[in-house]
CSV table of C-alpha atoms in Angstrom, one decimal:
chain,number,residue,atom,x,y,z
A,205,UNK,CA,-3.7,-58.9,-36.1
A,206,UNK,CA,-3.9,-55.0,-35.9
A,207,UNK,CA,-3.0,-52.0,-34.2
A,208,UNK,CA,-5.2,-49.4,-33.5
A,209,UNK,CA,-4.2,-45.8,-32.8
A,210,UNK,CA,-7.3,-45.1,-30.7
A,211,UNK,CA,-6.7,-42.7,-27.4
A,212,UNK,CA,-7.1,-45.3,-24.1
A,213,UNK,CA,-6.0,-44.0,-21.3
A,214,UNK,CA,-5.6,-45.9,-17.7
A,215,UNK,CA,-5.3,-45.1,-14.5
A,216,UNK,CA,-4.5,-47.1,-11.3
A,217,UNK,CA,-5.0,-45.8,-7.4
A,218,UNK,CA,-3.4,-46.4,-4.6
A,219,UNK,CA,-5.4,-49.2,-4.1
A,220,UNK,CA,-5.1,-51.0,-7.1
A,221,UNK,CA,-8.3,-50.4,-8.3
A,222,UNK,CA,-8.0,-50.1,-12.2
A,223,UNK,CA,-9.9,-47.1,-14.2
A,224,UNK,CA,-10.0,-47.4,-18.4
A,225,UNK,CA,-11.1,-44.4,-20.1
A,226,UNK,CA,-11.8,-44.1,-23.7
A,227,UNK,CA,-14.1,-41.5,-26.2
A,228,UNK,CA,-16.5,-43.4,-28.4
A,229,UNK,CA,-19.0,-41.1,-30.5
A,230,UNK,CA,-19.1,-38.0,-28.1
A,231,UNK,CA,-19.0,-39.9,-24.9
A,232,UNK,CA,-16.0,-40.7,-22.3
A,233,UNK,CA,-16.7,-43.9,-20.8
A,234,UNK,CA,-15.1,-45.7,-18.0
A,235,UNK,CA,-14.7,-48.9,-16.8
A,236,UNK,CA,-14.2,-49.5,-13.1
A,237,UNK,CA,-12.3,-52.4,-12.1
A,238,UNK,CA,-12.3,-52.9,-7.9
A,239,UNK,CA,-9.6,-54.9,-6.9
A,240,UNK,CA,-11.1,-55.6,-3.7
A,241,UNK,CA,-14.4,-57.6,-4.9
A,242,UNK,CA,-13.7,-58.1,-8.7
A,243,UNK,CA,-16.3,-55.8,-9.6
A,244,UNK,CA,-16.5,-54.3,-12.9
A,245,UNK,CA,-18.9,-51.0,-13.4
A,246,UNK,CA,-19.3,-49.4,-16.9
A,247,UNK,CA,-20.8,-45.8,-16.9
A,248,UNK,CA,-20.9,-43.1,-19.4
A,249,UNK,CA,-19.6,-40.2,-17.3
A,250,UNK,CA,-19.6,-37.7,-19.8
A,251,UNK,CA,-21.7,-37.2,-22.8
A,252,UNK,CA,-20.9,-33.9,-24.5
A,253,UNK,CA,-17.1,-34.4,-25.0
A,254,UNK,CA,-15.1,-33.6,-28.3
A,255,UNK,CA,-12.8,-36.0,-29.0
A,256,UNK,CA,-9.5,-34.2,-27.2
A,257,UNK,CA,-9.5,-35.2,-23.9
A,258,UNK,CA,-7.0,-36.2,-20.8
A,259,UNK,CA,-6.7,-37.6,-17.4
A,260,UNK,CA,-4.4,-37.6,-14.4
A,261,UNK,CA,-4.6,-39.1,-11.0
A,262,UNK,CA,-4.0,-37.0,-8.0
A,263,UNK,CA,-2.3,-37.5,-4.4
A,264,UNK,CA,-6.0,-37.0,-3.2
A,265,UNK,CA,-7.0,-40.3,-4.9
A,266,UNK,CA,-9.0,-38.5,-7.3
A,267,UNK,CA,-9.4,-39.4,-10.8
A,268,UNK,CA,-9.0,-35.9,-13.3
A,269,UNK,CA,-10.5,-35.7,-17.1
A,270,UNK,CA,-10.1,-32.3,-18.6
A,271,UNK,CA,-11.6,-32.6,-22.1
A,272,UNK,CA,-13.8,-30.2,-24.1
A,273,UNK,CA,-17.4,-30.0,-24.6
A,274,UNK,CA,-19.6,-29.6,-27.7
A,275,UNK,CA,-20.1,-25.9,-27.1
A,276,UNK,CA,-16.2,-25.9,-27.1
A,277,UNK,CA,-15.7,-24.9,-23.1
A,278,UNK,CA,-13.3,-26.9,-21.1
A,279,UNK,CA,-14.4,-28.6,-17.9
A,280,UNK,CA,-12.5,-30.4,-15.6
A,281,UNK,CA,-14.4,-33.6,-14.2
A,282,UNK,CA,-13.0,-35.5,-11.1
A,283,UNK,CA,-14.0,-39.3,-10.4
A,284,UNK,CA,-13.8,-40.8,-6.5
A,285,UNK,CA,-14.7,-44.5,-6.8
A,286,UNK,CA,-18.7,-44.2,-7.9
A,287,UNK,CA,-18.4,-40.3,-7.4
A,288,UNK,CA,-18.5,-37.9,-10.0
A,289,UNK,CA,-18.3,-34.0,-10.3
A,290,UNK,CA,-17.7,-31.7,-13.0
A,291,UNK,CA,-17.1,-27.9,-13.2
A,292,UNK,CA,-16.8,-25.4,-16.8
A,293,UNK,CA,-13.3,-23.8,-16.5
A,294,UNK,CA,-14.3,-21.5,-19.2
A,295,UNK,CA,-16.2,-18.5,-19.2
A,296,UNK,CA,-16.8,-18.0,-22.7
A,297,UNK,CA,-16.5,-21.1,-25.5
A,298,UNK,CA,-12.8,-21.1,-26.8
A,299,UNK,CA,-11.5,-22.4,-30.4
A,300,UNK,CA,-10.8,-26.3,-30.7
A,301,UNK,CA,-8.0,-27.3,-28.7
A,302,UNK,CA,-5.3,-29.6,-29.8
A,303,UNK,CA,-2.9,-31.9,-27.3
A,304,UNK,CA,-5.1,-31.4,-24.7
A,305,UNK,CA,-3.3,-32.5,-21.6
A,306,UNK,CA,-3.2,-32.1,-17.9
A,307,UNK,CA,-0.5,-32.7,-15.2
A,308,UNK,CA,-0.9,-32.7,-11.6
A,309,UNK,CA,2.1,-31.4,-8.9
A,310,UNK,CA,1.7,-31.7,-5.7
A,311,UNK,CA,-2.0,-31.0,-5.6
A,312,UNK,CA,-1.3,-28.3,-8.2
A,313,UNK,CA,-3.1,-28.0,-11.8
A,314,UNK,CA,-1.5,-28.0,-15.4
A,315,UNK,CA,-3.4,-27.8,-18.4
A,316,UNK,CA,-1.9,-27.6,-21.8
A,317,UNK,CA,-2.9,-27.5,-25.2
A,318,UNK,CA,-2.2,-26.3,-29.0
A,319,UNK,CA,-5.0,-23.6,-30.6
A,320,UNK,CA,-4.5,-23.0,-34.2
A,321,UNK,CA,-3.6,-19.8,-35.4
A,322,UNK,CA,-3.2,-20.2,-39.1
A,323,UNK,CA,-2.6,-22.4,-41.8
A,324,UNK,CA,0.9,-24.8,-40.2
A,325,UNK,CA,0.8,-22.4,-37.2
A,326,UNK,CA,-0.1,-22.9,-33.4
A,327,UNK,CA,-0.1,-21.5,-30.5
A,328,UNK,CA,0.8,-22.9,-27.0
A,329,UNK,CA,-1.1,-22.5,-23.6
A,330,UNK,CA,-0.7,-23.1,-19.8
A,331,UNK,CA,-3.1,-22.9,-17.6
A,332,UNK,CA,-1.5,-23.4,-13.6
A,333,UNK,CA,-3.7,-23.6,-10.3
A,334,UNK,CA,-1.9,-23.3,-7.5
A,335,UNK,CA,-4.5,-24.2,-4.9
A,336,UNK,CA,-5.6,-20.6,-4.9
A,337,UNK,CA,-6.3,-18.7,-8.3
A,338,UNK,CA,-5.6,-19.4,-11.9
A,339,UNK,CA,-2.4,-18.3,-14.1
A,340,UNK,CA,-2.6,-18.6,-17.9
A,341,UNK,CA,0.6,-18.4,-20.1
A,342,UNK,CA,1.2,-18.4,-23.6
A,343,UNK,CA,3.9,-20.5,-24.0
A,344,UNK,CA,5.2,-20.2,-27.6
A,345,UNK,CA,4.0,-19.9,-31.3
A,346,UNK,CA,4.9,-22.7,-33.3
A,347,UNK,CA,5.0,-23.7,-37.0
A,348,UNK,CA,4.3,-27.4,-38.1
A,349,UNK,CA,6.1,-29.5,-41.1
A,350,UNK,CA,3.1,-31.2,-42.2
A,351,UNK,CA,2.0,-32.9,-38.8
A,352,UNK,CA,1.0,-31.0,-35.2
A,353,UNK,CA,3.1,-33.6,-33.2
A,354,UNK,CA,2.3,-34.3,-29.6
A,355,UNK,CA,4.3,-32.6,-26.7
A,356,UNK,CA,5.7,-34.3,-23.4
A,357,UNK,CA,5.3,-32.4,-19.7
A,358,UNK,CA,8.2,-33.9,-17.4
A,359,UNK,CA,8.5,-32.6,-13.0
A,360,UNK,CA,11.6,-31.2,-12.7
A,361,UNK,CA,12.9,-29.5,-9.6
A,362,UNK,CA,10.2,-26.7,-8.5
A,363,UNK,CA,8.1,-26.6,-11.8
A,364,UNK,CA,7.6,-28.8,-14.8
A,365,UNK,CA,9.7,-28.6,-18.3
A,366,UNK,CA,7.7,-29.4,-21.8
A,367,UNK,CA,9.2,-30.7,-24.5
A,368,UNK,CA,7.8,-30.4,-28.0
A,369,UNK,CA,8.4,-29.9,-31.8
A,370,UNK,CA,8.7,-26.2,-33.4
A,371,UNK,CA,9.4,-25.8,-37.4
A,372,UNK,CA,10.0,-22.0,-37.3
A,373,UNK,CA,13.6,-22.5,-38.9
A,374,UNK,CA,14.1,-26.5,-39.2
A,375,UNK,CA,11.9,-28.8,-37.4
A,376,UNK,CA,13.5,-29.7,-34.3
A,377,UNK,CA,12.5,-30.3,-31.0
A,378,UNK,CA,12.6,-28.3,-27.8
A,379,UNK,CA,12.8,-27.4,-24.2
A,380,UNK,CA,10.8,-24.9,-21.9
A,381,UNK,CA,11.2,-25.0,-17.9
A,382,UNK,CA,7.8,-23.3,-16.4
A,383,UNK,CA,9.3,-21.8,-12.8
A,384,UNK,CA,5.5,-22.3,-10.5
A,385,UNK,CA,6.9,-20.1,-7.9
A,386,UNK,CA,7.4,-17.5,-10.1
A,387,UNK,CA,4.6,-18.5,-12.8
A,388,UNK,CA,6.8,-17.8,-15.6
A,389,UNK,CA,8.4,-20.1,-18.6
A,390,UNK,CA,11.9,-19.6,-19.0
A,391,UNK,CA,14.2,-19.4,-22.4
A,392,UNK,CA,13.2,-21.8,-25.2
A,393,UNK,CA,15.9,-24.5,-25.6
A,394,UNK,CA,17.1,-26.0,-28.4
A,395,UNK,CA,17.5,-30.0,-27.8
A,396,UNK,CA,17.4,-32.1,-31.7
A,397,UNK,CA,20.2,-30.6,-33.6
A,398,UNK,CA,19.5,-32.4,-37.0
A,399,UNK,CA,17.8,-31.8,-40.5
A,400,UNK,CA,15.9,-34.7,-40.8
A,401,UNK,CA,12.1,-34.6,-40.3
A,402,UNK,CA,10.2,-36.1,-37.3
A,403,UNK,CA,7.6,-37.7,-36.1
A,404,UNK,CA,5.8,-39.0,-33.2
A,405,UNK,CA,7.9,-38.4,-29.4
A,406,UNK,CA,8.8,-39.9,-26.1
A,407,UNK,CA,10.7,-38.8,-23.0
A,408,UNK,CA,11.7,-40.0,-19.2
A,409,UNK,CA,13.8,-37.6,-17.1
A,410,UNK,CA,15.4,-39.3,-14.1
A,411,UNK,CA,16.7,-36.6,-12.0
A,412,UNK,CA,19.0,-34.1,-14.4
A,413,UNK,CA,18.7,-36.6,-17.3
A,414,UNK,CA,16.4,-36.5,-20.5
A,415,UNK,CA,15.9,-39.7,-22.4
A,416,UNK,CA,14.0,-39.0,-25.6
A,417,UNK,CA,12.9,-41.1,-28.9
A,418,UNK,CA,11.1,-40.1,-31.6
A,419,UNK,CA,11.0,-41.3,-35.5
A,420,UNK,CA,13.1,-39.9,-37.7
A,421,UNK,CA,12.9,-39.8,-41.3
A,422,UNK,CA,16.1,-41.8,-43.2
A,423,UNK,CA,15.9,-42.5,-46.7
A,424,UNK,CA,11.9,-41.5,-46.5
A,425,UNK,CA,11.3,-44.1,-44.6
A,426,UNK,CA,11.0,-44.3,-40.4
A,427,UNK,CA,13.8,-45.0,-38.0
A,428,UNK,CA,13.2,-44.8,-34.4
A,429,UNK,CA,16.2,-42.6,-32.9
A,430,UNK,CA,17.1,-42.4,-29.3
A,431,UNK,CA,19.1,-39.3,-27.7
A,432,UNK,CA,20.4,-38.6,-24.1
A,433,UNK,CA,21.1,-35.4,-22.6
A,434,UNK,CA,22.4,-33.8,-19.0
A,435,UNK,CA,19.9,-31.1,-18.5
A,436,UNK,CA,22.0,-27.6,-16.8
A,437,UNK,CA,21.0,-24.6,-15.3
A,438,UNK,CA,20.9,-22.4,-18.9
A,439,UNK,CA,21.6,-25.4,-21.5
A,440,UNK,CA,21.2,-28.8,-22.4
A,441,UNK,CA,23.9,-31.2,-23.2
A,442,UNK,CA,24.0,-34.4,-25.6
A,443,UNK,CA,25.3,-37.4,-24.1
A,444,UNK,CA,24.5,-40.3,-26.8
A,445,UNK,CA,22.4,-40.4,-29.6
A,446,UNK,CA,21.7,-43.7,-31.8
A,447,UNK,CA,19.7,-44.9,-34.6
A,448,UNK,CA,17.7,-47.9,-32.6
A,449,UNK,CA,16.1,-49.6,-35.3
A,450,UNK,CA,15.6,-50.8,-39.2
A,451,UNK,CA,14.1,-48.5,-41.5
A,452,UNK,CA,11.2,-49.9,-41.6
A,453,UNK,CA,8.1,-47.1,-40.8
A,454,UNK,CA,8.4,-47.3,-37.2
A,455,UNK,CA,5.9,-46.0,-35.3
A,456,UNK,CA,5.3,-44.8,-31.7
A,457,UNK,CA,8.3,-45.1,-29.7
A,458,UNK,CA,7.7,-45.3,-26.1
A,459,UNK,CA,10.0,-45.7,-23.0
A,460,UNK,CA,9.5,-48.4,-20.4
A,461,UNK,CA,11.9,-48.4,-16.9
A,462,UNK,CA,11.0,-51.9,-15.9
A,463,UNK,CA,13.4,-53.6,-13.5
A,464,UNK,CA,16.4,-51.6,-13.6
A,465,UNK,CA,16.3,-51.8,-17.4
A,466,UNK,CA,15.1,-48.9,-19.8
A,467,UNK,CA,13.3,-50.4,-22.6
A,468,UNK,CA,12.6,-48.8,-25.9
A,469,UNK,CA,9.4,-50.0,-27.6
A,470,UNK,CA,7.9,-48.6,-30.8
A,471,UNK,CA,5.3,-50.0,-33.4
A,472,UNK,CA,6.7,-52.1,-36.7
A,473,UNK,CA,4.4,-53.0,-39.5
A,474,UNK,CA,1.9,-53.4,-36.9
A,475,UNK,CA,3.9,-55.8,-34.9
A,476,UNK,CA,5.7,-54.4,-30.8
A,477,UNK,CA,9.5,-54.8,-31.2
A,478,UNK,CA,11.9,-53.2,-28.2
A,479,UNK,CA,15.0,-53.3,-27.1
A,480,UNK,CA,16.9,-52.3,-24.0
A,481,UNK,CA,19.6,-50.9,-22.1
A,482,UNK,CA,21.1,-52.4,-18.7
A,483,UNK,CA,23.3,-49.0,-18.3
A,484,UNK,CA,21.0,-45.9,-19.3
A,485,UNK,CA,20.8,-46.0,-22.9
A,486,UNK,CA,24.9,-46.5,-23.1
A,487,UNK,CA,25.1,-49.2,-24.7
A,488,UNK,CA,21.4,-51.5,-25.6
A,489,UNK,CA,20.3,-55.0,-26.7
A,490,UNK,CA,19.7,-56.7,-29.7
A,491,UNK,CA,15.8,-56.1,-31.1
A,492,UNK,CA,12.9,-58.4,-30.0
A,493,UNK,CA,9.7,-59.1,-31.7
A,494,UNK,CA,6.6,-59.8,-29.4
A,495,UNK,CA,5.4,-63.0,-31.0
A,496,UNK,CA,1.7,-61.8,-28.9
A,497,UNK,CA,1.4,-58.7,-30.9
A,498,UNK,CA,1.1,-60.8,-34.3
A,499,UNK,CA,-1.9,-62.7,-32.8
A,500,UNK,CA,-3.4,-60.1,-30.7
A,501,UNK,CA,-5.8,-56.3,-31.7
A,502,UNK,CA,-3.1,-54.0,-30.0
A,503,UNK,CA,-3.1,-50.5,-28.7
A,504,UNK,CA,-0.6,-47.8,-26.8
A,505,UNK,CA,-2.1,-47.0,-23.5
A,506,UNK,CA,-2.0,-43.6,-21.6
A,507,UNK,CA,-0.9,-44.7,-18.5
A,508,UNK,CA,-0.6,-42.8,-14.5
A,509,UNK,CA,-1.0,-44.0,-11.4
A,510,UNK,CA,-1.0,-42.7,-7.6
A,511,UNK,CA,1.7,-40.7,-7.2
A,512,UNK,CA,3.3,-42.1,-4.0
A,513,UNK,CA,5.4,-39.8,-2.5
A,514,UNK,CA,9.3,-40.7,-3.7
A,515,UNK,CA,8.5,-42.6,-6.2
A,516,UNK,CA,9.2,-41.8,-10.1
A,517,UNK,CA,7.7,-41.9,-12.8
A,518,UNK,CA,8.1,-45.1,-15.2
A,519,UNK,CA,6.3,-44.7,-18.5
A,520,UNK,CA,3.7,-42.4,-19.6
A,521,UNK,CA,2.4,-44.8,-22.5
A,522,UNK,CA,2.7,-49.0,-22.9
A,523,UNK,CA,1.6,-51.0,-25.7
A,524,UNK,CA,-1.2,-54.0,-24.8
A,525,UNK,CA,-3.8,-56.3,-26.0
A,526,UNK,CA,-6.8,-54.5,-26.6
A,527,UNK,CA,-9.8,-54.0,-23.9
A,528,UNK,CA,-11.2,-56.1,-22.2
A,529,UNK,CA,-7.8,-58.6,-22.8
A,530,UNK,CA,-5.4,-55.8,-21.3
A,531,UNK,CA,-1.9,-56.8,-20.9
A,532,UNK,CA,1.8,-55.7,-21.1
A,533,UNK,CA,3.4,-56.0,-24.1
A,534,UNK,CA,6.9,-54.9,-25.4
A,535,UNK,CA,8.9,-55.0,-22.1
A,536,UNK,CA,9.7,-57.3,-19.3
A,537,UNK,CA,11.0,-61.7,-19.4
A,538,UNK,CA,12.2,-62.2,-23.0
A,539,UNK,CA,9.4,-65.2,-23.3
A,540,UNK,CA,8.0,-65.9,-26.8
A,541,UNK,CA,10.3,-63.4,-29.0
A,542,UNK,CA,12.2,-63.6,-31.8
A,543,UNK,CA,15.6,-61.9,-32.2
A,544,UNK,CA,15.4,-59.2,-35.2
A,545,UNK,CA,19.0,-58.7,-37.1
A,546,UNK,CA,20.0,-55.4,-37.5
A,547,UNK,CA,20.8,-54.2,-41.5
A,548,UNK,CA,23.9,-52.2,-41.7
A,549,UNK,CA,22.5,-49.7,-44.4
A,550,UNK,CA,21.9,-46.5,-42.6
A,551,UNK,CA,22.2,-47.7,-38.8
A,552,UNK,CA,26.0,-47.3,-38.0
A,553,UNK,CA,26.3,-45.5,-34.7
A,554,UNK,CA,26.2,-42.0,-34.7
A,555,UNK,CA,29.1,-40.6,-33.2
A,556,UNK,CA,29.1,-37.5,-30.8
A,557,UNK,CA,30.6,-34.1,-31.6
């Protein structure tokens, strides 16, 4: 079977009720899953949307979409159960926007996104609402390879840190801590110290610690490659690094914490292999195959739900059987996998400095 690289995006509340999102030809649909009665509802909530679009799910219960219309303003659109509102957040039309995401804190607003600027050149915005008013930031100018690769917003002590790819020198990828008391982003940080070109990126931060995959180039082919660093007040230190699979055009690495284990997960020839680690990316398992993904139309999910106070966050993406057949693939029992050896060209461990 296949897998599609089509934007889904699901949200769950705090009452298990299940929302899928998805653009299709200018329109954001939604399909409403109560988990009280087994209802399903299908609506077409928007109908002017270009295809950049993102949603979050707030401590009011509220579903957010902030996407971009045809006349190229923004809007923010909240859904409660069957209720729907919508309001322009622009006043004038802005260019098309790229990476279009939005993060909620605490009741507060973050919306990101990439607006070219040139041929292989972006720049970055931030738009924060703290309750009250609206801060915009330009948060860097960044130069591009070949690809505009996707960035990753992680809550960290009283604001939020991005992470995300600059080619001003060498491609690499970096760090930027946005302060909300003070509304400012701090010193860029430099975290991938390496040559090699990139693609695609993933991250979990668990209290001071920054887990991060991505697909790395080896031989011109794709390896996925896992780092680990202890995040400090004015730096950012690597703690393990490893080449995780065969170079074999891997695809989409994505984190999973699932059960005290983090799991590693990335796309192979159109097939879901993972492995994981028992003891925070020290030391990890051999590689699985998902014998489902081989006979099943797969695709990676956006994923949030409720944000119950305490709890963190376990994945922002998972892999799954395609709508309406939606299930977890790539993590979890070891049930109906087969063990993938490991070739020794090119995957030795990488040793740290």
């Amino acid at each position: 079977m296949a897998f599609y690289n089509e934007k889904v995006s699901i949200a769950r509340d705090k009452s298990n009720n299940i929302y899928i999102l998805y653009w299709e030809e200018g329109k954001i649909i939604y399909n409403y899953f109560n988990n009280m009665n087994g209802e399903i509802i299908e609506n077409k909530i928007i109908t002017d949307a270009l295809e950049e679009y993102d949603i979050a799910i707030g401590m009011d219960g509220k579903i957010y979409i902030v996407y971009q219309n045809n006349y190229n303003h923004l809007f923010l659109a909240t859904i409660f159960g069957e209720k729907i509102d919508s309001i322009c957040l622009t006043v004038k039309p802005i260019p098309n926007v790229y990476n279009l995401t939005i993060a909620l804190d605490e009741g507060e607003i973050h919306i990101l996104y990439n607006i070219l600027l040139e041929e292989k050149e972006y720049r970055l915005y931030h738009h924060h609402y703290d309750k009250y008013d609206w801060y915009t930031n330009i948060i860097d100018e960044i130069k591009i390879s070949e690809v505009l690769n996707f960035f990753n917003i992680e809550y960290y002590q009283d604001g939020i840190i991005l992470i995300y790819y600059d080619s001003s020198q060498v491609e690499n990828i970096y760090m930027k801590k946005y302060n909300k008391k003070d509304k400012k982003w701090l010193d860029k940080l430099q975290i991938t110290k390496n040559l090699e070109d990139k693609l695609y990126i993933d991250t979990l931060l668990y209290d001071d610690i920054l887990h991060l995959t991505y697909s790395q180039y080896i031989e011109k082919n794709l390896a996925i490659k896992y780092e680990r660093f202890k995040i400090l007040e004015d730096r950012i230190v690597m703690e393990k690094e490893k080449i995780m699979s065969n170079t074999e055009n891997c695809s989409y690495p994505t984190f999973t914490y699932f059960e005290d284990k983090l799991w590693l997960s990335w796309i192979e020839y159109d097939n879901v292999l993972s492995r994981y680690s028992e003891y925070e990316g020290e030391s990890w398992s051999s590689i699985y195959l998902w014998n489902i993904s081989k006979r099943s139309d797969i695709v990676r999910y956006k994923y949030c739900e409720y944000p119950f106070k305490g709890t963190k966050k376990n994945f922002n993406y998972y892999f799954g059987k395609i709508y309406p057949e939606i299930s977890f693939i790539g993590f979890g029992p070891l049930v109906d996998v087969v063990e993938i050896p490991l070739k020794k060209k090119g995957l030795s461990m990488i040793s740290q400095f």
